CSV table of C-alpha atoms in Angstrom, one decimal:
chain,number,residue,atom,x,y,z
A,1,UNK,CA,14.9,0.0,16.9
A,2,UNK,CA,15.1,-2.3,13.6
A,3,UNK,CA,14.5,-6.1,14.1
A,4,UNK,CA,17.3,-7.1,12.3
A,5,UNK,CA,19.2,-5.6,14.8
A,6,UNK,CA,17.8,-7.3,17.6
A,7,UNK,CA,19.3,-10.3,19.7
A,8,UNK,CA,17.7,-13.4,17.9
A,9,UNK,CA,16.1,-14.4,20.7
A,10,UNK,CA,13.9,-10.9,20.9
A,11,UNK,CA,13.9,-11.1,17.1
A,12,UNK,CA,11.8,-14.4,17.6
A,13,UNK,CA,9.7,-13.3,20.3
A,14,UNK,CA,8.5,-10.1,18.0
A,15,UNK,CA,8.0,-12.0,14.9
A,16,UNK,CA,5.7,-14.3,16.9
A,17,UNK,CA,3.8,-11.3,18.4
A,18,UNK,CA,3.7,-9.7,14.8
A,19,UNK,CA,2.2,-13.1,13.2
A,20,UNK,CA,0.0,-13.2,16.1
A,21,UNK,CA,-1.2,-9.6,15.8
A,22,UNK,CA,-1.7,-10.0,12.1
A,23,UNK,CA,-3.8,-12.9,11.7
A,24,UNK,CA,-5.9,-11.4,14.8
A,25,UNK,CA,-6.5,-7.9,13.4
A,26,UNK,CA,-7.2,-9.2,9.9
A,27,UNK,CA,-9.7,-11.7,11.0
A,28,UNK,CA,-11.4,-9.3,13.8
A,29,UNK,CA,-10.4,-6.0,12.9
A,30,UNK,CA,-8.8,-3.2,15.3
A,31,UNK,CA,-11.5,-2.9,17.6
A,32,UNK,CA,-12.5,-6.7,18.3
A,33,UNK,CA,-9.0,-7.8,18.9
A,34,UNK,CA,-7.9,-7.5,22.5
A,35,UNK,CA,-4.0,-7.4,23.7
A,36,UNK,CA,-4.8,-10.9,25.7
A,37,UNK,CA,-5.9,-12.7,22.8
A,38,UNK,CA,-2.3,-11.3,20.9
A,39,UNK,CA,-0.5,-12.8,24.1
A,40,UNK,CA,-2.3,-16.3,24.3
A,41,UNK,CA,-2.0,-16.6,20.5
A,42,UNK,CA,1.8,-15.9,20.6
A,43,UNK,CA,2.2,-17.7,23.4
A,44,UNK,CA,3.7,-15.0,25.3
A,45,UNK,CA,2.5,-13.4,28.6
A,46,UNK,CA,1.0,-10.0,28.8
A,47,UNK,CA,4.2,-8.3,30.3
A,48,UNK,CA,6.3,-9.6,27.6
A,49,UNK,CA,3.8,-8.4,24.8
A,50,UNK,CA,3.3,-5.1,26.1
A,51,UNK,CA,7.1,-4.6,26.2
A,52,UNK,CA,7.5,-5.2,22.9
A,53,UNK,CA,4.1,-3.5,21.4
A,54,UNK,CA,3.5,-1.0,23.9
A,55,UNK,CA,0.2,-0.2,22.7
A,56,UNK,CA,-2.7,-1.9,20.4
A,57,UNK,CA,-2.6,0.9,18.3
A,58,UNK,CA,1.1,0.8,18.1
A,59,UNK,CA,1.1,-3.0,17.6
A,60,UNK,CA,-1.5,-2.2,14.7
A,61,UNK,CA,0.5,0.7,12.8
A,62,UNK,CA,3.8,-1.8,13.0
A,63,UNK,CA,1.9,-4.6,11.5
A,64,UNK,CA,0.1,-2.1,9.0
A,65,UNK,CA,3.3,-0.6,7.9
A,66,UNK,CA,5.4,-3.9,7.5
A,67,UNK,CA,2.8,-5.7,5.3
A,68,UNK,CA,2.4,-2.3,3.1
A,69,UNK,CA,5.9,-2.0,2.5
A,70,UNK,CA,6.5,-5.3,1.7
A,71,UNK,CA,3.7,-4.9,-1.1
A,72,UNK,CA,5.2,-1.5,-2.5
A,73,UNK,CA,9.0,-3.6,-2.5
A,74,UNK,CA,7.2,-6.5,-4.5
A,75,UNK,CA,5.8,-3.7,-6.8
A,76,UNK,CA,9.1,-1.7,-6.9
A,77,UNK,CA,10.7,-5.4,-8.1
A,78,UNK,CA,7.8,-5.9,-10.6
A,79,UNK,CA,8.4,-2.8,-12.4
A,80,UNK,CA,11.6,-0.4,-11.5
A,81,UNK,CA,12.2,2.9,-11.1
A,82,UNK,CA,11.3,4.6,-14.5
A,83,UNK,CA,14.4,6.2,-15.8
A,84,UNK,CA,14.4,9.2,-18.6
A,85,UNK,CA,15.2,6.9,-21.6
A,86,UNK,CA,12.3,4.6,-20.9
A,87,UNK,CA,8.9,4.7,-22.6
A,88,UNK,CA,6.0,6.2,-20.9
A,89,UNK,CA,3.3,4.5,-22.2
A,90,UNK,CA,4.8,1.1,-21.7
A,91,UNK,CA,5.7,2.2,-18.2
A,92,UNK,CA,1.8,3.6,-17.3
A,93,UNK,CA,0.6,-0.1,-18.3
A,94,UNK,CA,2.8,-2.1,-16.3
A,95,UNK,CA,2.6,0.4,-13.1
A,96,UNK,CA,-1.4,0.4,-13.5
A,97,UNK,CA,-1.5,-3.3,-13.6
A,98,UNK,CA,1.0,-4.3,-10.7
A,99,UNK,CA,-0.8,-1.2,-8.5
A,100,UNK,CA,-4.4,-2.7,-9.1
A,101,UNK,CA,-2.9,-6.2,-8.7
A,102,UNK,CA,-1.2,-4.8,-5.3
A,103,UNK,CA,-4.6,-2.4,-4.1
A,104,UNK,CA,-6.6,-5.8,-4.5
A,105,UNK,CA,-4.7,-8.0,-1.8
A,106,UNK,CA,-7.2,-8.8,0.9
A,107,UNK,CA,-4.7,-8.4,3.6
A,108,UNK,CA,-4.2,-4.7,2.3
A,109,UNK,CA,-8.0,-4.2,1.7
A,110,UNK,CA,-8.7,-5.1,5.5
A,111,UNK,CA,-5.8,-2.5,6.4
A,112,UNK,CA,-7.4,0.2,4.7
A,113,UNK,CA,-11.0,-0.8,6.3
A,114,UNK,CA,-9.4,-0.5,9.4
A,115,UNK,CA,-8.0,2.6,8.9
A,116,UNK,CA,-10.9,4.3,7.3
A,117,UNK,CA,-13.2,2.9,10.2
A,118,UNK,CA,-10.7,4.1,13.0
A,119,UNK,CA,-9.7,7.6,11.3
A,120,UNK,CA,-11.4,9.6,13.5
A,121,UNK,CA,-9.9,8.1,16.8
A,122,UNK,CA,-6.4,7.2,15.2
A,123,UNK,CA,-5.1,9.4,12.5
A,124,UNK,CA,-2.0,8.1,12.2
A,125,UNK,CA,-3.2,5.1,11.2
A,126,UNK,CA,-5.2,6.7,7.9
A,127,UNK,CA,-1.9,8.7,7.2
A,128,UNK,CA,0.3,6.1,7.5
A,129,UNK,CA,-1.5,3.9,5.3
A,130,UNK,CA,-1.7,6.8,2.6
A,131,UNK,CA,2.1,7.5,3.1
A,132,UNK,CA,3.3,4.5,2.5
A,133,UNK,CA,0.8,3.2,-0.1
A,134,UNK,CA,-0.9,5.9,-2.6
A,135,UNK,CA,1.4,8.4,-1.4
A,136,UNK,CA,4.5,6.5,-2.2
A,137,UNK,CA,3.0,5.8,-5.6
A,138,UNK,CA,1.8,8.9,-6.3
A,139,UNK,CA,5.6,10.1,-5.4
A,140,UNK,CA,7.0,7.7,-7.6
A,141,UNK,CA,5.1,8.6,-10.7
A,142,UNK,CA,5.8,12.3,-9.8
A,143,UNK,CA,9.3,11.8,-10.4
A,144,UNK,CA,8.9,9.9,-13.4
A,145,UNK,CA,6.7,12.9,-14.7
A,146,UNK,CA,9.6,15.3,-14.1
A,147,UNK,CA,12.1,13.3,-16.1
A,148,UNK,CA,9.5,12.8,-19.2
A,149,UNK,CA,8.4,16.3,-19.0
A,150,UNK,CA,12.0,17.6,-19.2
A,151,UNK,CA,12.9,15.0,-21.9
A,152,UNK,CA,9.6,15.9,-24.4
A,153,UNK,CA,7.8,12.6,-23.7
A,154,UNK,CA,5.2,13.9,-21.5
A,155,UNK,CA,3.3,16.7,-21.4
A,156,UNK,CA,3.3,17.4,-17.7
A,157,UNK,CA,4.2,20.7,-16.5
A,158,UNK,CA,2.0,19.9,-12.8
A,159,UNK,CA,3.9,16.4,-12.4
A,160,UNK,CA,2.9,15.9,-8.8
A,161,UNK,CA,-1.0,17.0,-10.1
A,162,UNK,CA,-0.4,14.5,-13.1
A,163,UNK,CA,0.9,11.7,-10.5
A,164,UNK,CA,-2.2,12.4,-8.1
A,165,UNK,CA,-4.7,12.2,-11.4
A,166,UNK,CA,-3.2,9.1,-12.8
A,167,UNK,CA,-2.8,7.2,-9.4
A,168,UNK,CA,-6.9,8.1,-8.6
A,169,UNK,CA,-7.5,6.9,-12.4
A,170,UNK,CA,-6.2,3.5,-11.5
A,171,UNK,CA,-7.2,3.4,-8.0
A,172,UNK,CA,-10.7,4.9,-8.5
A,173,UNK,CA,-13.7,2.7,-9.6
A,174,UNK,CA,-13.0,-1.2,-8.9
A,175,UNK,CA,-10.8,-0.5,-6.1
A,176,UNK,CA,-13.8,1.7,-4.4
A,177,UNK,CA,-16.3,-1.1,-5.4
A,178,UNK,CA,-14.6,-3.7,-3.4
A,179,UNK,CA,-13.7,-1.6,-0.5
A,180,UNK,CA,-17.7,-0.5,-0.3
A,181,UNK,CA,-19.0,-4.1,-1.0
A,182,UNK,CA,-16.5,-6.2,0.8
A,183,UNK,CA,-15.3,-7.9,-2.1
A,184,UNK,CA,-12.0,-9.6,-1.2
A,185,UNK,CA,-11.4,-11.4,-4.3
A,186,UNK,CA,-8.9,-9.6,-7.1
A,187,UNK,CA,-10.0,-8.4,-10.2
A,188,UNK,CA,-10.6,-10.9,-13.0
A,189,UNK,CA,-7.4,-10.5,-15.3
A,190,UNK,CA,-9.6,-9.3,-18.1
A,191,UNK,CA,-11.6,-6.8,-16.2
A,192,UNK,CA,-8.5,-6.0,-14.5
A,193,UNK,CA,-6.0,-5.0,-18.3
A,194,UNK,CA,-9.6,-3.5,-19.4
A,195,UNK,CA,-9.5,-0.9,-16.4
A,196,UNK,CA,-6.3,-0.1,-17.1
A,197,UNK,CA,-6.0,0.3,-20.8
A,198,UNK,CA,-8.8,3.1,-20.2
A,199,UNK,CA,-6.7,4.8,-17.4
A,200,UNK,CA,-4.2,4.7,-19.6
A,201,UNK,CA,-5.9,5.7,-22.4
A,202,UNK,CA,-7.7,8.9,-21.1
A,203,UNK,CA,-4.2,9.9,-19.0
A,204,UNK,CA,-2.3,9.8,-22.5
A,205,UNK,CA,-5.1,11.7,-24.0
A,206,UNK,CA,-4.5,14.6,-22.0
A,207,UNK,CA,-0.6,14.1,-21.4
A,208,UNK,CA,0.8,12.2,-23.9
A,209,UNK,CA,3.2,13.6,-26.4
A,210,UNK,CA,3.4,12.1,-30.0
A,211,UNK,CA,1.4,8.9,-29.8
A,212,UNK,CA,-2.1,8.1,-30.6
């Protein structure tokens, strides 16, 4: 049930639980966070917590889905759904900048680290994080590349493969380094812009039409 359809009192309780879970999961990680800590932080009984959350795994997944969905919505607002009449090169630059900024949000970094750490025991974590984050971006790029290939603006006869290529060009070096080294800071603007420009240059060399 969507939180918007719940009675106000129930919705307030649910929001308190999610706020407490978010603070604890992000600061302590999934394994170290105990449900009794979440209940105490939210100032609810354990019975109430389990009635709302079900399990710790379900609570973490709901928290992660909400945070990623909010980040994706903000990215969509910053760079509107591309249309056939749009200039692909301009969109790729804007999309890559915004995606890199989103990916380096410290809280989203921590969610990905937890999902990776728990992938063997809870594969649904990783699947949900992938589908909401990279999967959503790849699907958006695929839709755009399909339109632009049909319009003769890009040479992307396999739009899904091209979308994957561009997505992982953006998400490669800087994001992997931050994930592995535990860095929590966003890339400096100069470094981020240089990375984005190089990603677009390489992709355009392979798939661009009519532009140096």
